[in-house]
Tab-separated table of C-alpha atoms and ligand atoms in Angstrom:
chain	number	residue	atom	x	y	z
F	1	MET	CA	25.909	-5.332	-20.439
F	2	SER	CA	23.025	-7.571	-19.370
F	3	TYR	CA	19.480	-6.534	-20.320
F	4	VAL	CA	18.632	-5.862	-16.644
F	5	ASP	CA	21.716	-3.661	-16.178
F	6	GLU	CA	20.971	-1.729	-19.356
F	7	ILE	CA	17.415	-0.974	-18.221
F	8	LEU	CA	18.526	-0.109	-14.705
F	9	ALA	CA	21.102	2.353	-16.008
F	10	SER	CA	18.532	3.963	-18.283
F	11	VAL	CA	15.919	4.214	-15.501
F	12	LYS	CA	18.487	5.904	-13.253
F	13	THR	CA	19.349	8.460	-15.924
F	14	LYS	CA	15.823	9.187	-17.072
F	15	ASN	CA	14.328	9.460	-13.573
F	16	ALA	CA	17.266	11.058	-11.797
F	17	GLY	CA	15.187	13.237	-9.480
F	18	GLU	CA	12.963	10.383	-8.341
F	19	PRO	CA	14.879	8.230	-5.819
F	20	GLU	CA	11.814	6.292	-4.608
F	21	PHE	CA	10.967	5.198	-8.144
F	22	ILE	CA	14.566	4.152	-8.802
F	23	GLN	CA	14.549	2.215	-5.524
F	24	ALA	CA	11.375	0.296	-6.411
F	25	VAL	CA	12.573	-0.516	-9.934
F	26	THR	CA	16.005	-1.589	-8.663
F	27	GLU	CA	14.478	-4.059	-6.216
F	28	VAL	CA	12.218	-5.622	-8.838
F	29	LEU	CA	14.799	-5.802	-11.635
F	30	GLU	CA	17.491	-7.248	-9.359
F	31	SER	CA	15.027	-9.947	-8.259
F	32	ILE	CA	13.913	-10.995	-11.717
F	33	ARG	CA	17.429	-11.339	-13.170
F	34	PRO	CA	17.263	-15.159	-13.473
F	35	VAL	CA	13.945	-15.007	-15.341
F	36	VAL	CA	15.166	-12.255	-17.656
F	37	ASP	CA	18.436	-14.077	-18.341
F	38	ALA	CA	16.478	-17.190	-19.316
F	39	HIS	CA	14.240	-15.243	-21.764
F	40	GLU	CA	16.581	-12.453	-22.822
F	41	GLU	CA	16.074	-12.733	-26.572
F	42	GLU	CA	12.289	-12.851	-26.395
F	43	TYR	CA	12.061	-9.998	-23.890
F	44	ARG	CA	14.502	-7.787	-25.779
F	45	ALA	CA	12.656	-8.343	-29.048
F	46	ALA	CA	9.445	-7.104	-27.440
F	47	ALA	CA	11.159	-4.251	-25.527
F	48	LEU	CA	9.443	-5.775	-22.509
F	49	LEU	CA	11.477	-4.206	-19.702
F	50	GLU	CA	11.637	-0.778	-21.387
F	51	ARG	CA	7.838	-0.781	-21.494
F	52	MET	CA	7.391	-2.192	-18.015
F	53	VAL	CA	9.335	0.636	-16.331
F	54	GLU	CA	7.478	3.387	-18.201
F	55	PRO	CA	3.950	4.315	-17.049
F	56	ASP	CA	1.248	4.067	-19.733
F	57	ARG	CA	0.462	7.697	-18.924
F	58	ILE	CA	0.724	10.302	-16.181
F	59	ILE	CA	-2.114	12.758	-15.823
F	60	THR	CA	-1.364	16.001	-13.993
F	61	PHE	CA	-3.907	18.641	-13.138
F	62	ARG	CA	-4.557	21.747	-11.079
F	63	VAL	CA	-6.816	21.488	-8.021
F	64	PRO	CA	-7.992	24.848	-6.669
F	65	TRP	CA	-9.938	24.807	-3.410
F	66	GLN	CA	-11.272	27.374	-0.954
F	67	ASP	CA	-10.637	27.235	2.798
F	68	ASP	CA	-13.221	28.141	5.456
F	69	GLU	CA	-12.007	31.765	5.500
F	70	GLY	CA	-12.655	32.086	1.771
F	71	LYS	CA	-8.989	32.024	0.783
F	72	TRP	CA	-8.155	30.099	-2.412
F	73	HIS	CA	-5.363	27.486	-2.508
F	74	MET	CA	-3.910	25.561	-5.390
F	75	GLN	CA	-2.779	21.942	-5.209
F	76	ARG	CA	-1.405	19.521	-7.779
F	77	GLY	CA	-3.434	16.418	-8.643
F	78	TYR	CA	-2.112	13.317	-10.390
F	79	ARG	CA	-3.029	9.905	-11.691
F	80	VAL	CA	-0.265	7.578	-12.810
F	81	GLN	CA	-1.841	4.841	-14.969
F	82	PHE	CA	1.070	2.452	-14.946
F	83	ASN	CA	0.076	-0.790	-16.603
F	84	ASN	CA	-3.258	-2.381	-17.603
F	85	ALA	CA	-1.993	-5.632	-19.087
F	86	ILE	CA	-4.037	-7.811	-16.732
F	87	GLY	CA	-7.048	-5.616	-15.977
F	88	PRO	CA	-8.309	-2.048	-15.547
F	89	TYR	CA	-5.950	0.313	-13.713
F	90	LYS	CA	-6.388	-0.089	-9.953
F	91	GLY	CA	-4.670	1.550	-7.010
F	92	GLY	CA	-5.103	4.121	-4.301
F	93	LEU	CA	-5.065	7.894	-4.022
F	94	ARG	CA	-2.662	9.502	-1.557
F	95	PHE	CA	-3.181	12.986	-0.104
F	96	HIS	CA	0.062	14.046	1.573
F	97	PRO	CA	2.372	17.069	1.186
F	98	SER	CA	5.218	14.768	0.040
F	99	VAL	CA	3.294	13.611	-3.048
F	100	TYR	CA	5.112	14.241	-6.364
F	101	PRO	CA	5.402	12.123	-9.521
F	102	GLY	CA	8.366	10.099	-8.162
F	103	ILE	CA	6.326	8.831	-5.197
F	104	LEU	CA	3.304	8.003	-7.323
F	105	LYS	CA	5.447	6.273	-9.953
F	106	PHE	CA	7.050	4.055	-7.302
F	107	LEU	CA	3.637	3.260	-5.845
F	108	GLY	CA	2.088	2.624	-9.282
F	109	PHE	CA	5.000	0.373	-10.291
F	110	GLU	CA	4.700	-1.662	-7.079
F	111	GLN	CA	0.950	-1.869	-7.564
F	112	VAL	CA	1.351	-3.600	-10.949
F	113	PHE	CA	3.129	-6.595	-9.380
F	114	LYS	CA	1.045	-6.575	-6.202
F	115	ASN	CA	-2.184	-6.685	-8.173
F	116	SER	CA	-0.769	-9.519	-10.252
F	117	LEU	CA	-0.051	-11.501	-7.048
F	118	THR	CA	-3.694	-11.229	-5.928
F	119	THR	CA	-4.628	-13.400	-8.981
F	120	LEU	CA	-7.514	-10.964	-9.643
F	121	PRO	CA	-7.888	-9.103	-12.963
F	122	ILE	CA	-6.542	-5.659	-12.035
F	123	GLY	CA	-3.798	-3.510	-13.528
F	124	GLY	CA	-1.684	-1.024	-11.567
F	125	ALA	CA	-2.074	2.719	-10.938
F	126	LYS	CA	-1.655	5.315	-8.216
F	127	GLY	CA	-2.716	8.902	-7.812
F	128	GLY	CA	-3.189	11.674	-5.356
F	129	SER	CA	-2.257	15.189	-4.445
F	130	ASP	CA	0.114	17.265	-2.340
F	131	PHE	CA	-2.949	18.372	-0.331
F	132	ASP	CA	-2.477	17.882	3.431
F	133	PRO	CA	-5.727	16.816	5.156
F	134	HIS	CA	-4.230	17.386	8.656
F	135	GLY	CA	-6.053	20.161	10.477
F	136	LYS	CA	-8.584	20.755	7.698
F	137	SER	CA	-12.311	20.916	8.457
F	138	ASP	CA	-14.730	18.403	6.911
F	139	ALA	CA	-16.026	21.204	4.667
F	140	GLU	CA	-12.521	22.006	3.421
F	141	VAL	CA	-11.802	18.332	2.726
F	142	MET	CA	-15.140	18.090	0.900
F	143	ARG	CA	-14.423	21.082	-1.301
F	144	PHE	CA	-10.958	19.767	-2.069
F	145	CYS	CA	-12.304	16.303	-2.982
F	146	GLN	CA	-14.997	17.823	-5.198
F	147	SER	CA	-12.439	19.933	-7.033
F	148	PHE	CA	-10.060	16.946	-7.393
F	149	MET	CA	-12.799	14.712	-8.863
F	150	THR	CA	-14.013	17.450	-11.196
F	151	GLU	CA	-10.804	16.861	-13.139
F	152	LEU	CA	-10.111	13.174	-12.344
F	153	TYR	CA	-13.542	11.938	-13.508
F	154	LYS	CA	-12.477	12.333	-17.147
F	155	TYR	CA	-9.838	9.650	-16.812
F	156	ILE	CA	-11.484	6.917	-14.704
F	157	GLY	CA	-14.291	4.397	-15.225
F	158	GLU	CA	-15.340	0.991	-13.966
F	159	ASN	CA	-13.537	-0.713	-16.880
F	160	ILE	CA	-10.816	1.931	-17.188
F	161	ASP	CA	-9.380	2.917	-13.831
F	162	VAL	CA	-10.779	2.413	-10.327
F	163	PRO	CA	-9.023	4.411	-7.570
F	164	ALA	CA	-9.327	3.815	-3.809
F	165	GLY	CA	-7.753	5.098	-0.583
F	166	ASP	CA	-4.153	5.317	0.612
F	167	ILE	CA	-2.390	7.675	3.066
F	168	GLY	CA	-4.718	10.580	3.845
F	169	VAL	CA	-7.608	9.100	1.872
F	170	GLY	CA	-10.085	7.006	3.864
F	171	GLY	CA	-13.823	6.488	3.982
F	172	ARG	CA	-14.631	10.190	4.350
F	173	GLU	CA	-12.624	11.228	1.286
F	174	VAL	CA	-13.842	8.305	-0.847
F	175	GLY	CA	-17.430	9.309	-0.001
F	176	TYR	CA	-16.929	12.936	-1.093
F	177	LEU	CA	-15.080	11.846	-4.253
F	178	TYR	CA	-17.819	9.367	-5.130
F	179	GLY	CA	-20.577	11.926	-4.596
F	180	GLN	CA	-18.892	14.363	-6.959
F	181	TYR	CA	-18.370	11.722	-9.663
F	182	LYS	CA	-22.075	10.844	-9.505
F	183	ARG	CA	-23.071	14.488	-9.542
F	184	ILE	CA	-21.030	15.206	-12.697
F	185	THR	CA	-21.857	12.048	-14.644
F	186	ASN	CA	-25.319	11.223	-13.233
F	187	SER	CA	-24.159	7.633	-13.220
F	188	TYR	CA	-23.911	5.120	-10.385
F	189	GLU	CA	-20.811	3.159	-11.310
F	190	SER	CA	-18.120	1.215	-9.477
F	191	ILE	CA	-15.438	3.830	-10.137
F	192	LEU	CA	-14.011	3.858	-6.607
F	193	THR	CA	-13.531	1.186	-3.958
F	194	GLY	CA	-13.471	1.602	-0.218
F	195	LYS	CA	-16.947	3.094	-0.456
F	196	GLY	CA	-19.265	3.287	2.576
F	197	MET	CA	-21.438	0.244	3.299
F	198	SER	CA	-24.625	2.170	2.458
F	199	PHE	CA	-23.502	2.932	-1.120
F	200	GLY	CA	-21.785	-0.104	-2.542
F	201	GLY	CA	-18.815	-0.667	-0.251
F	202	SER	CA	-17.622	-4.118	0.731
F	203	LEU	CA	-17.621	-5.486	4.231
F	204	ILE	CA	-14.037	-6.137	5.437
F	205	ARG	CA	-12.531	-3.567	2.996
F	206	PRO	CA	-11.589	-1.201	5.860
F	207	GLU	CA	-9.891	-4.056	7.695
F	208	ALA	CA	-8.529	-5.857	4.621
F	209	THR	CA	-4.949	-4.589	4.366
F	210	GLY	CA	-4.190	-5.045	8.073
F	211	TYR	CA	-5.990	-8.378	8.370
F	212	GLY	CA	-4.406	-9.580	5.132
F	213	LEU	CA	-0.932	-8.673	6.373
F	214	ILE	CA	-1.413	-10.834	9.434
F	215	TYR	CA	-2.979	-13.721	7.462
F	216	CYS	CA	0.039	-13.734	5.157
F	217	THR	CA	2.470	-13.445	8.070
F	218	ASN	CA	0.749	-16.267	9.927
F	219	GLU	CA	1.158	-18.577	6.932
F	220	ILE	CA	4.813	-17.626	6.433
F	221	LEU	CA	5.462	-18.255	10.134
F	222	LYS	CA	3.731	-21.644	9.921
F	223	MET	CA	5.885	-22.595	6.942
F	224	ASN	CA	8.943	-21.758	9.074
F	225	GLY	CA	7.819	-23.574	12.223
F	226	GLN	CA	6.990	-20.375	14.120
F	227	SER	CA	3.726	-18.797	15.305
F	228	LEU	CA	2.197	-15.534	16.518
F	229	GLU	CA	0.869	-17.048	19.727
F	230	GLY	CA	2.198	-15.134	22.747
F	231	LYS	CA	4.615	-13.062	20.643
F	232	THR	CA	5.419	-9.396	21.271
F	233	CYS	CA	5.047	-7.309	18.120
F	234	VAL	CA	5.982	-3.759	17.202
F	235	VAL	CA	3.823	-1.942	14.690
F	236	SER	CA	4.379	1.486	13.153
F	237	GLY	CA	1.604	3.752	11.867
F	238	ALA	CA	-1.733	4.495	13.454
F	239	GLY	CA	-3.912	4.612	10.359
F	240	ASN	CA	-5.932	2.157	8.340
F	241	VAL	CA	-3.279	-0.535	7.882
F	242	ALA	CA	-1.713	-0.371	11.367
F	243	THR	CA	-5.034	-0.353	13.232
F	244	TYR	CA	-6.414	-3.526	11.695
F	245	ALA	CA	-3.047	-5.282	11.725
F	246	ILE	CA	-2.992	-4.661	15.486
F	247	GLU	CA	-6.559	-5.965	15.836
F	248	LYS	CA	-5.816	-9.188	13.924
F	249	LEU	CA	-2.540	-9.748	15.805
F	250	GLN	CA	-4.517	-9.679	19.035
F	251	GLN	CA	-7.154	-12.040	17.635
F	252	LEU	CA	-4.378	-14.506	16.794
F	253	GLY	CA	-2.853	-14.372	20.286
F	254	ALA	CA	0.024	-11.923	19.767
F	255	LYS	CA	0.691	-8.751	21.737
F	256	PRO	CA	1.272	-5.600	19.657
F	257	VAL	CA	2.780	-2.975	21.980
F	258	THR	CA	3.512	0.038	19.756
F	259	CYS	CA	2.059	2.363	17.147
F	260	CYS	CA	3.130	5.763	15.819
F	261	ASP	CA	1.909	8.727	13.815
F	262	SER	CA	3.838	11.411	11.992
F	263	THR	CA	4.680	13.241	15.220
F	264	GLY	CA	5.304	10.634	17.911
F	265	TRP	CA	4.954	7.056	19.116
F	266	ILE	CA	3.279	4.967	21.802
F	267	TYR	CA	4.606	2.066	23.838
F	268	ASP	CA	1.721	0.385	25.638
F	269	PRO	CA	3.021	-2.471	27.823
F	270	ASP	CA	-0.511	-3.851	28.198
F	271	GLY	CA	-0.913	-4.073	24.428
F	272	ILE	CA	-2.364	-1.371	22.145
F	273	ASP	CA	-6.062	-0.799	22.833
F	274	VAL	CA	-7.740	-0.821	19.419
F	275	ASP	CA	-10.928	0.964	20.520
F	276	THR	CA	-8.876	3.826	21.973
F	277	LEU	CA	-6.710	3.988	18.836
F	278	ILE	CA	-9.808	4.157	16.611
F	279	GLU	CA	-11.395	6.811	18.837
F	280	VAL	CA	-8.250	8.986	18.768
F	281	LYS	CA	-7.184	8.584	15.128
F	282	GLN	CA	-10.422	7.901	13.222
F	283	VAL	CA	-13.085	9.754	15.238
F	284	MET	CA	-11.187	12.665	16.822
F	285	ARG	CA	-8.494	12.779	14.062
F	286	ALA	CA	-6.126	13.772	16.874
F	287	ARG	CA	-2.489	13.059	17.768
F	288	LEU	CA	-1.347	10.061	19.811
F	289	THR	CA	-0.916	12.310	22.861
F	290	GLU	CA	-4.686	11.745	23.230
F	291	TYR	CA	-4.085	7.970	23.374
F	292	LYS	CA	-1.683	8.497	26.280
F	293	LYS	CA	-4.295	10.589	28.139
F	294	ARG	CA	-6.745	7.686	27.929
F	295	ARG	CA	-4.197	4.946	28.749
F	296	PRO	CA	-2.055	6.186	31.654
F	297	ASN	CA	0.128	3.025	31.633
F	298	ALA	CA	1.277	3.789	28.104
F	299	GLU	CA	4.358	5.848	27.248
F	300	TYR	CA	4.250	8.613	24.634
F	301	HIS	CA	7.478	9.791	22.954
F	302	GLU	CA	7.971	12.528	20.399
F	303	GLY	CA	9.656	11.615	17.111
F	304	LYS	CA	10.557	8.177	15.801
F	305	GLY	CA	11.264	5.130	17.986
F	306	VAL	CA	9.105	2.004	17.642
F	307	TRP	CA	12.013	-0.031	16.225
F	308	THR	CA	13.938	0.354	19.501
F	309	VAL	CA	11.365	-1.681	21.440
F	310	LYS	CA	12.106	-5.329	22.246
F	311	CYS	CA	9.974	-7.619	20.089
F	312	ASP	CA	9.632	-10.940	18.305
F	313	TYR	CA	8.222	-9.525	15.061
F	314	ALA	CA	8.014	-6.082	13.440
F	315	PHE	CA	5.318	-4.670	11.150
F	316	PRO	CA	6.115	-1.363	9.420
F	317	CYS	CA	2.687	0.039	8.465
F	318	ALA	CA	3.219	3.816	8.114
F	319	THR	CA	5.138	4.962	5.038
F	320	GLN	CA	8.068	4.415	2.634
F	321	ASN	CA	11.642	4.163	3.952
F	322	GLU	CA	10.612	4.359	7.601
F	323	LEU	CA	12.915	1.450	8.541
F	324	ASP	CA	16.615	1.902	7.757
F	325	VAL	CA	19.755	-0.103	8.545
F	326	GLU	CA	20.147	1.462	11.987
F	327	ASP	CA	16.551	0.507	12.791
F	328	ALA	CA	17.163	-3.023	11.493
F	329	LYS	CA	20.231	-3.330	13.741
F	330	ALA	CA	18.219	-2.159	16.752
F	331	LEU	CA	15.456	-4.672	16.006
F	332	ILE	CA	17.905	-7.555	15.620
F	333	ALA	CA	19.819	-6.608	18.781
F	334	ASN	CA	16.490	-6.853	20.603
F	335	GLY	CA	15.750	-10.354	19.347
F	336	CYS	CA	13.417	-9.626	16.438
F	337	LYS	CA	12.940	-12.695	14.208
F	338	GLY	CA	10.882	-11.295	11.347
F	339	VAL	CA	9.857	-8.109	9.527
F	340	PHE	CA	6.582	-8.109	7.591
F	341	GLU	CA	5.753	-5.041	5.524
F	342	GLY	CA	2.266	-3.523	5.786
F	343	ALA	CA	3.198	-0.209	4.154
F	344	ASN	CA	4.534	0.150	0.613
F	345	MET	CA	8.360	-0.069	0.570
F	346	PRO	CA	8.784	0.897	4.252
F	347	THR	CA	12.208	-0.774	4.430
F	348	THR	CA	15.190	0.750	2.622
F	349	LEU	CA	17.070	-1.468	0.164
F	350	GLU	CA	20.082	-1.584	2.494
F	351	ALA	CA	17.953	-2.528	5.491
F	352	THR	CA	16.148	-5.234	3.527
F	353	LYS	CA	19.461	-6.744	2.482
F	354	TYR	CA	20.789	-6.597	6.041
F	355	ILE	CA	17.636	-8.166	7.518
F	356	GLN	CA	17.761	-11.026	5.026
F	357	GLU	CA	21.497	-11.586	5.541
F	358	GLN	CA	20.947	-11.835	9.275
F	359	GLY	CA	18.499	-14.685	8.653
F	360	LEU	CA	15.250	-12.992	9.668
F	361	LEU	CA	12.009	-13.695	7.863
F	362	PHE	CA	11.030	-10.777	5.619
F	363	THR	CA	7.989	-10.267	3.396
F	364	PRO	CA	7.768	-7.320	0.963
F	365	GLY	CA	4.706	-5.086	1.003
F	366	LYS	CA	3.704	-5.947	-2.531
F	367	ALA	CA	2.907	-9.438	-1.255
F	368	SER	CA	1.972	-8.949	2.382
F	369	ASN	CA	-0.179	-5.810	1.978
F	370	ALA	CA	-2.059	-7.048	-1.084
F	371	GLY	CA	-5.181	-7.813	0.963
F	372	GLY	CA	-6.482	-4.258	0.639
F	373	VAL	CA	-6.477	-4.133	-3.117
F	374	ALA	CA	-7.679	-7.742	-3.242
F	375	VAL	CA	-10.833	-6.843	-1.317
F	376	SER	CA	-11.147	-3.732	-3.505
F	377	ALA	CA	-11.340	-6.097	-6.473
F	378	LEU	CA	-13.961	-8.129	-4.577
F	379	GLU	CA	-15.889	-4.875	-4.051
F	380	MET	CA	-15.825	-4.394	-7.852
F	381	SER	CA	-17.169	-7.944	-8.293
F	382	GLN	CA	-19.988	-7.346	-5.823
F	383	ASN	CA	-20.878	-4.055	-7.527
F	384	ALA	CA	-20.882	-5.767	-10.938
F	385	GLU	CA	-23.347	-8.409	-9.792
F	386	ARG	CA	-25.282	-5.862	-7.684
F	387	LEU	CA	-25.011	-8.023	-4.578
F	388	SER	CA	-23.238	-7.700	-1.229
F	389	TRP	CA	-21.442	-10.624	0.277
F	390	THR	CA	-21.412	-11.285	4.023
F	391	ARG	CA	-18.514	-10.403	6.292
F	392	GLU	CA	-17.705	-14.087	6.653
F	393	GLU	CA	-17.674	-14.664	2.887
F	394	VAL	CA	-15.321	-11.757	2.176
F	395	ASP	CA	-13.049	-12.583	5.112
F	396	LYS	CA	-12.803	-16.197	3.950
F	397	MET	CA	-11.788	-15.078	0.455
F	398	LEU	CA	-9.238	-12.648	1.890
F	399	LEU	CA	-7.749	-15.418	4.038
F	400	ARG	CA	-7.521	-17.728	1.028
F	401	ILE	CA	-5.927	-15.060	-1.185
F	402	MET	CA	-3.304	-14.132	1.427
F	403	THR	CA	-2.535	-17.770	2.239
F	404	ASP	CA	-2.094	-18.462	-1.474
F	405	ILE	CA	0.196	-15.436	-1.841
F	406	ALA	CA	2.411	-16.779	0.961
F	407	HIS	CA	2.780	-20.077	-0.902
F	408	THR	CA	3.158	-18.454	-4.319
F	409	ILE	CA	6.078	-16.283	-3.194
F	410	SER	CA	7.672	-19.130	-1.310
F	411	ASP	CA	7.382	-21.529	-4.271
F	412	ALA	CA	8.736	-18.957	-6.756
F	413	ALA	CA	11.750	-18.267	-4.536
F	414	GLU	CA	12.464	-21.983	-4.205
F	415	LYS	CA	12.039	-22.600	-7.945
F	416	TYR	CA	14.816	-20.113	-8.637
F	417	GLY	CA	17.120	-21.512	-5.948
F	418	GLN	CA	16.500	-18.776	-3.385
F	419	LYS	CA	14.431	-20.597	-0.777
F	420	GLY	CA	13.052	-18.250	1.874
F	421	ASN	CA	13.851	-15.089	-0.108
F	422	TYR	CA	10.292	-13.771	-0.330
F	423	VAL	CA	11.405	-10.529	-2.004
F	424	VAL	CA	12.716	-12.497	-4.962
F	425	GLY	CA	9.683	-14.806	-4.844
F	426	ALA	CA	7.157	-11.942	-4.848
F	427	ASN	CA	8.875	-10.043	-7.622
F	428	ILE	CA	9.276	-13.075	-9.853
F	429	ALA	CA	5.743	-14.380	-9.323
F	430	GLY	CA	4.229	-10.913	-9.820
F	431	PHE	CA	6.362	-10.264	-12.897
F	432	GLU	CA	5.693	-13.540	-14.710
F	433	LYS	CA	1.962	-12.958	-15.137
F	434	VAL	CA	2.345	-9.322	-16.240
F	435	ALA	CA	5.119	-10.292	-18.679
F	436	ASP	CA	3.001	-13.037	-20.178
F	437	ALA	CA	0.009	-10.692	-20.620
F	438	MET	CA	2.165	-7.969	-22.166
F	439	LEU	CA	3.901	-10.334	-24.581
F	440	SER	CA	0.555	-11.766	-25.679
F	441	GLN	CA	-0.941	-8.354	-26.415
F	442	GLY	CA	1.717	-7.041	-28.778
F	443	VAL	CA	4.078	-4.099	-28.511
F	444	TYR	CA	2.421	-0.783	-27.753
C	1	LIG	P1	-3.339	6.304	6.811
C	1	LIG	O1	-3.338	7.687	6.292
C	1	LIG	O2	-4.610	5.695	7.269
C	1	LIG	O3	-2.302	6.142	7.976
C	1	LIG	C1	-0.955	6.444	7.821
C	1	LIG	C2	-0.353	6.474	9.202
C	1	LIG	O4	1.049	6.561	9.107
C	1	LIG	C3	-0.827	7.663	9.998
C	1	LIG	O5	-0.946	7.304	11.340
C	1	LIG	C4	0.267	8.666	9.775
C	1	LIG	O6	0.405	9.637	10.809
C	1	LIG	C5	1.467	7.752	9.769
C	1	LIG	N1	2.550	8.358	9.025
C	1	LIG	C6	2.516	8.916	7.813
C	1	LIG	N2	3.710	9.385	7.466
C	1	LIG	C7	4.511	9.108	8.516
C	1	LIG	C8	5.872	9.350	8.784
C	1	LIG	N3	6.641	9.977	7.884
C	1	LIG	N4	6.363	8.925	9.969
C	1	LIG	C9	5.599	8.325	10.862
C	1	LIG	N5	4.289	8.067	10.664
C	1	LIG	C10	3.777	8.465	9.513
C	1	LIG	O7	-2.692	5.427	5.635
C	1	LIG	P2	-2.756	3.853	5.455
C	1	LIG	O8	-2.762	3.168	6.758
C	1	LIG	O9	-3.819	3.569	4.472
C	1	LIG	O10	-1.380	3.585	4.695
C	1	LIG	C11	-0.186	3.254	5.384
C	1	LIG	C12	0.768	2.565	4.425
C	1	LIG	O11	0.158	1.374	3.909
C	1	LIG	C13	1.172	3.374	3.191
C	1	LIG	O12	2.468	2.993	2.805
C	1	LIG	C14	0.181	2.887	2.121
C	1	LIG	O13	0.669	3.100	0.815
C	1	LIG	C15	0.124	1.417	2.480
C	1	LIG	N6	-1.035	0.664	2.016
C	1	LIG	C16	-2.304	1.078	2.267
C	1	LIG	C17	-3.378	0.316	1.847
C	1	LIG	C18	-4.793	0.682	2.159
C	1	LIG	O14	-5.682	-0.093	1.791
C	1	LIG	N7	-5.078	1.782	2.829
C	1	LIG	C19	-3.182	-0.913	1.085
C	1	LIG	C20	-1.801	-1.303	0.948
C	1	LIG	C21	-0.790	-0.517	1.386
C	1	LIG	P3	-0.670	10.798	11.055
C	1	LIG	O15	-1.777	10.145	11.791
C	1	LIG	O16	0.076	11.806	11.858
C	1	LIG	O17	-1.070	11.273	9.705
C	2	LIG	O1	-1.361	0.342	-1.862
C	2	LIG	C1	-2.471	-0.187	-2.022
C	2	LIG	O2	-2.563	-1.368	-2.395
C	2	LIG	C2	-3.669	0.586	-1.740
C	2	LIG	N1	-3.567	1.709	-1.300
C	2	LIG	C3	-5.026	0.002	-2.000
C	2	LIG	C4	-5.431	0.171	-3.439
C	2	LIG	C5	-6.836	-0.235	-3.782
C	2	LIG	O3	-7.189	-0.028	-4.952
C	2	LIG	O4	-7.573	-0.738	-2.933
């Protein structure tokens, strides 16, 4: 049995109850086959793949919190410190009822290769809780965040592990978490990114993932003789990534016509209005039914449906496995020419394969959504030198990083005889640097 097949079989057995983790590992290992085959003896001798698919450690803790009526609740908190071969652990925190170790392991594993692609010195991690912020008051969210950090603070540090936001964790949560860290340790350190601008945050960090997705897409389109100008786009999600992807699409002359949240979706034939979206989702923290009330020309539908809308390009920016084969078929039947992932692993393995076989352009999230963590790393740099860079400076660096990623994944795919297969390109390019760092540092 080949080394890749051996490791895949073992991962499937050992992590049987964690389908998302198995999915993420399968995609990466299948992609890197040619590299592994070429270095099999060296990699086997160092147990490289065995170590790469096993997190350095998983920290699990209890998070009790009190609601506004005085009732106590108990949540689970986690931090999966996956791999620090190329820098301190780095990756977001997710607060969502679906959070369990399998989700955080898939996200931490993806983060290792994504962070490698940014070229910045950051390792991979992910954390979070099964806490659901929907419908909670600010005071409840604050108490939860304080309780969460009261345990997490033991395991993080500016040279150890630097968390940030993800689903359900935005500027408000990062602020409360940061305040509690400072209160416990009496130390003003860069232990979180995505901080507010008044206490060490970086300009462009809120926009970075969405903007970065579109910068990367734009470069990939250019390389393939296409462009965003005048194109109709469908976007899923209505949170951090979706909102700023929509904004940048508009700035580059495209027309994004959809967004969705966990209950329903919007089709706005005039193009999504970003100010209204921000008002409804970030200020009011309401459902998209409020968007419809403010934009009478728009349609609101319950449930799932953005992939049924006619478009040139699609941008899944909500959550994992939100785009399956049926969705891919609907997109292609409607003339879609490319799918560019803003979320982490939003496309199922089967749908990815189908989309690529049908000749569409496709970029995997670990490459195309790397702009968020890249600007997080720039926030760490600014904190380290106790300076803040201008909006223009950070945006320019983001653009350069995302443009470089587009070329890196394209070149790696071509080098291994798979021109245009950006999944293979991203996985190989991300893997090579981590493998080199791990092999250099000895077996542990
Ligand atoms: P947010 O919490 O800001 O937004 C998530 C959005 O997706 C919300 O509108 C949410 O709906 C919607 N959503 C969540 N689950 C579902 C579902 N099952 N079906 C439909 N819609 C759903 O998170 P982000 O925008 O930060 O994250 C989105 C994705 O991007 C995730 O995969 C995340 O891991 C990834 N990502 C995030 C980065 C970041 O910097 N924030 C960086 C790189 C990747 P509702 O409003 O109802 O909650
Ligand atoms: O998935 C991701 O890359 C993030 N949620 C951002 C992580 C970070 O540390 O900024």
